[in-house]
């Protein structure tokens, strides 16, 4: 009778281990990407100050024209990430713009510079 109790405990623990590890659904296909950042600065500006800051830091115009008449397109800098200082510049409460620039901070350049 004494041998039966340890065997029962062993079988119980083995069954529990198999149930926890072998019978759980596989966690395949789940996406997980982690980025850790140090020394990130976020500067919130109004649109005019943002364009002036971009021009001062980049040495380029914050307004770009493309296309031909009559369908000329005007592109204006709405926010930017300064890779040198790890600083995001964006308008306050512009979540789409600030989120875009945060992705640059995390992943670098991901679209071509014209």
PDB file of C-alpha atoms in Angstrom:
ATOM      1  CA  UNK A   1       0.000   0.000   0.000  1.00  0.00           C
ATOM      2  CA  UNK A   2       2.881   2.381   0.678  1.00  0.00           C
ATOM      3  CA  UNK A   3       4.255   1.927  -2.868  1.00  0.00           C
ATOM      4  CA  UNK A   4       0.858   2.723  -4.378  1.00  0.00           C
ATOM      5  CA  UNK A   5       0.636   6.237  -2.881  1.00  0.00           C
ATOM      6  CA  UNK A   6       3.958   7.559  -4.350  1.00  0.00           C
ATOM      7  CA  UNK A   7       3.075   5.958  -7.675  1.00  0.00           C
ATOM      8  CA  UNK A   8      -0.326   7.666  -7.569  1.00  0.00           C
ATOM      9  CA  UNK A   9       1.339  11.022  -6.801  1.00  0.00           C
ATOM     10  CA  UNK A  10       3.889  10.497  -9.608  1.00  0.00           C
ATOM     11  CA  UNK A  11       1.161   9.616 -12.123  1.00  0.00           C
ATOM     12  CA  UNK A  12      -0.863  12.613 -10.989  1.00  0.00           C
ATOM     13  CA  UNK A  13       2.082  15.001 -11.445  1.00  0.00           C
ATOM     14  CA  UNK A  14       2.966  13.454 -14.798  1.00  0.00           C
ATOM     15  CA  UNK A  15      -0.615  13.809 -15.963  1.00  0.00           C
ATOM     16  CA  UNK A  16      -0.682  17.429 -14.811  1.00  0.00           C
ATOM     17  CA  UNK A  17       2.590  18.189 -16.612  1.00  0.00           C
ATOM     18  CA  UNK A  18       1.339  16.628 -19.839  1.00  0.00           C
ATOM     19  CA  UNK A  19      -1.938  18.461 -19.554  1.00  0.00           C
ATOM     20  CA  UNK A  20      -0.239  21.815 -19.030  1.00  0.00           C
ATOM     21  CA  UNK A  21       2.422  21.455 -21.717  1.00  0.00           C
ATOM     22  CA  UNK A  22       1.275  18.868 -24.211  1.00  0.00           C
ATOM     23  CA  UNK A  23      -2.436  19.457 -24.418  1.00  0.00           C
ATOM     24  CA  UNK A  24      -2.599  23.227 -24.537  1.00  0.00           C
ATOM     25  CA  UNK A  25      -3.301  24.790 -27.912  1.00  0.00           C
ATOM     26  CA  UNK A  26      -0.197  25.934 -29.750  1.00  0.00           C
ATOM     27  CA  UNK A  27       0.430  29.679 -29.585  1.00  0.00           C
ATOM     28  CA  UNK A  28       1.629  29.815 -33.169  1.00  0.00           C
ATOM     29  CA  UNK A  29       0.791  32.771 -35.341  1.00  0.00           C
ATOM     30  CA  UNK A  30       0.725  35.346 -32.550  1.00  0.00           C
ATOM     31  CA  UNK A  31       2.713  38.491 -33.288  1.00  0.00           C
ATOM     32  CA  UNK A  32       4.954  40.057 -30.668  1.00  0.00           C
ATOM     33  CA  UNK A  33       7.557  42.731 -31.346  1.00  0.00           C
ATOM     34  CA  UNK A  34       9.313  44.600 -28.560  1.00  0.00           C
ATOM     35  CA  UNK A  35      11.296  47.829 -28.862  1.00  0.00           C
ATOM     36  CA  UNK A  36      13.070  49.539 -25.998  1.00  0.00           C
ATOM     37  CA  UNK A  37      14.078  53.149 -26.374  1.00  0.00           C
ATOM     38  CA  UNK A  38      16.245  55.362 -24.257  1.00  0.00           C
ATOM     39  CA  UNK A  39      16.500  59.131 -24.339  1.00  0.00           C
ATOM     40  CA  UNK A  40      13.470  59.754 -26.555  1.00  0.00           C
ATOM     41  CA  UNK A  41      12.234  63.330 -26.531  1.00  0.00           C
ATOM     42  CA  UNK A  42       8.852  64.490 -27.831  1.00  0.00           C
ATOM     43  CA  UNK A  43       8.332  68.166 -28.669  1.00  0.00           C
ATOM     44  CA  UNK A  44       4.777  69.378 -29.270  1.00  0.00           C
ATOM     45  CA  UNK A  45       4.459  72.465 -31.468  1.00  0.00           C
ATOM     46  CA  UNK A  46       1.880  74.448 -33.380  1.00  0.00           C
ATOM     47  CA  UNK A  47       2.013  73.997 -37.172  1.00  0.00           C
ATOM     48  CA  UNK A  48       3.970  77.198 -37.934  1.00  0.00           C
ATOM     49  CA  UNK A  49       6.585  76.458 -35.252  1.00  0.00           C
ATOM     50  CA  UNK A  50       6.847  72.875 -36.497  1.00  0.00           C
ATOM     51  CA  UNK A  51       7.617  73.980 -40.051  1.00  0.00           C
ATOM     52  CA  UNK A  52      10.197  76.503 -38.834  1.00  0.00           C
ATOM     53  CA  UNK A  53      11.847  73.860 -36.640  1.00  0.00           C
ATOM     54  CA  UNK A  54      11.980  71.407 -39.560  1.00  0.00           C
ATOM     55  CA  UNK A  55      13.580  73.994 -41.832  1.00  0.00           C
ATOM     56  CA  UNK A  56      16.106  74.981 -39.151  1.00  0.00           C
ATOM     57  CA  UNK A  57      17.151  71.375 -38.465  1.00  0.00           C
ATOM     58  CA  UNK A  58      17.016  69.925 -41.981  1.00  0.00           C
ATOM     59  CA  UNK A  59      18.025  72.923 -44.065  1.00  0.00           C
ATOM     60  CA  UNK A  60      15.150  72.064 -46.417  1.00  0.00           C
ATOM     61  CA  UNK A  61      11.817  73.669 -47.126  1.00  0.00           C
ATOM     62  CA  UNK A  62       8.880  72.335 -45.135  1.00  0.00           C
ATOM     63  CA  UNK A  63       6.652  72.732 -48.212  1.00  0.00           C
ATOM     64  CA  UNK A  64       7.105  70.636 -51.344  1.00  0.00           C
ATOM     65  CA  UNK A  65       5.327  70.978 -54.684  1.00  0.00           C
ATOM     66  CA  UNK A  66       4.921  68.060 -57.063  1.00  0.00           C
ATOM     67  CA  UNK A  67       3.059  67.308 -60.253  1.00  0.00           C
ATOM     68  CA  UNK A  68       2.197  69.531 -63.187  1.00  0.00           C
ATOM     69  CA  UNK A  69      -0.470  72.134 -63.779  1.00  0.00           C
ATOM     70  CA  UNK A  70      -3.422  71.839 -63.331  1.00  0.00           C
ATOM     71  CA  UNK A  71      -2.933  69.041 -60.775  1.00  0.00           C
ATOM     72  CA  UNK A  72      -0.110  70.356 -58.611  1.00  0.00           C
ATOM     73  CA  UNK A  73       0.173  68.778 -55.180  1.00  0.00           C
ATOM     74  CA  UNK A  74       1.413  70.666 -52.143  1.00  0.00           C
ATOM     75  CA  UNK A  75       2.936  68.561 -49.376  1.00  0.00           C
ATOM     76  CA  UNK A  76       3.657  70.153 -46.023  1.00  0.00           C
ATOM     77  CA  UNK A  77       5.659  68.645 -43.171  1.00  0.00           C
ATOM     78  CA  UNK A  78       3.162  67.637 -40.496  1.00  0.00           C
ATOM     79  CA  UNK A  79       5.681  66.116 -38.092  1.00  0.00           C
ATOM     80  CA  UNK A  80       9.163  64.603 -38.154  1.00  0.00           C
ATOM     81  CA  UNK A  81      11.688  62.567 -36.224  1.00  0.00           C
ATOM     82  CA  UNK A  82      15.217  63.907 -35.789  1.00  0.00           C
ATOM     83  CA  UNK A  83      17.377  60.762 -35.846  1.00  0.00           C
ATOM     84  CA  UNK A  84      20.422  62.652 -34.581  1.00  0.00           C
ATOM     85  CA  UNK A  85      18.820  63.835 -31.326  1.00  0.00           C
ATOM     86  CA  UNK A  86      16.141  61.106 -31.036  1.00  0.00           C
ATOM     87  CA  UNK A  87      13.426  63.759 -30.921  1.00  0.00           C
ATOM     88  CA  UNK A  88       9.885  63.570 -32.272  1.00  0.00           C
ATOM     89  CA  UNK A  89       8.382  66.880 -33.369  1.00  0.00           C
ATOM     90  CA  UNK A  90       4.631  66.881 -33.868  1.00  0.00           C
ATOM     91  CA  UNK A  91       1.488  68.926 -33.215  1.00  0.00           C
ATOM     92  CA  UNK A  92      -0.250  68.338 -29.902  1.00  0.00           C
ATOM     93  CA  UNK A  93      -3.228  65.963 -30.095  1.00  0.00           C
ATOM     94  CA  UNK A  94      -2.268  64.852 -33.622  1.00  0.00           C
ATOM     95  CA  UNK A  95      -2.187  61.174 -32.685  1.00  0.00           C
ATOM     96  CA  UNK A  96      -1.825  59.911 -36.252  1.00  0.00           C
ATOM     97  CA  UNK A  97       1.170  62.165 -36.923  1.00  0.00           C
ATOM     98  CA  UNK A  98       2.860  61.525 -33.577  1.00  0.00           C
ATOM     99  CA  UNK A  99       2.278  57.777 -33.928  1.00  0.00           C
ATOM    100  CA  UNK A 100       3.838  57.811 -37.394  1.00  0.00           C
ATOM    101  CA  UNK A 101       6.915  59.574 -36.049  1.00  0.00           C
ATOM    102  CA  UNK A 102       7.088  57.162 -33.119  1.00  0.00           C
ATOM    103  CA  UNK A 103       7.315  54.337 -35.656  1.00  0.00           C
ATOM    104  CA  UNK A 104      10.287  56.135 -37.250  1.00  0.00           C
ATOM    105  CA  UNK A 105      11.875  56.325 -33.802  1.00  0.00           C
ATOM    106  CA  UNK A 106      11.347  52.595 -33.335  1.00  0.00           C
ATOM    107  CA  UNK A 107      12.094  51.254 -36.827  1.00  0.00           C
ATOM    108  CA  UNK A 108      14.062  53.935 -38.649  1.00  0.00           C
ATOM    109  CA  UNK A 109      13.503  55.102 -42.204  1.00  0.00           C
ATOM    110  CA  UNK A 110      10.720  53.102 -43.820  1.00  0.00           C
ATOM    111  CA  UNK A 111       9.728  55.278 -46.770  1.00  0.00           C
ATOM    112  CA  UNK A 112      11.901  56.912 -49.414  1.00  0.00           C
ATOM    113  CA  UNK A 113      13.096  60.461 -49.071  1.00  0.00           C
ATOM    114  CA  UNK A 114      12.316  62.363 -52.282  1.00  0.00           C
TER     115      UNK A 114
END
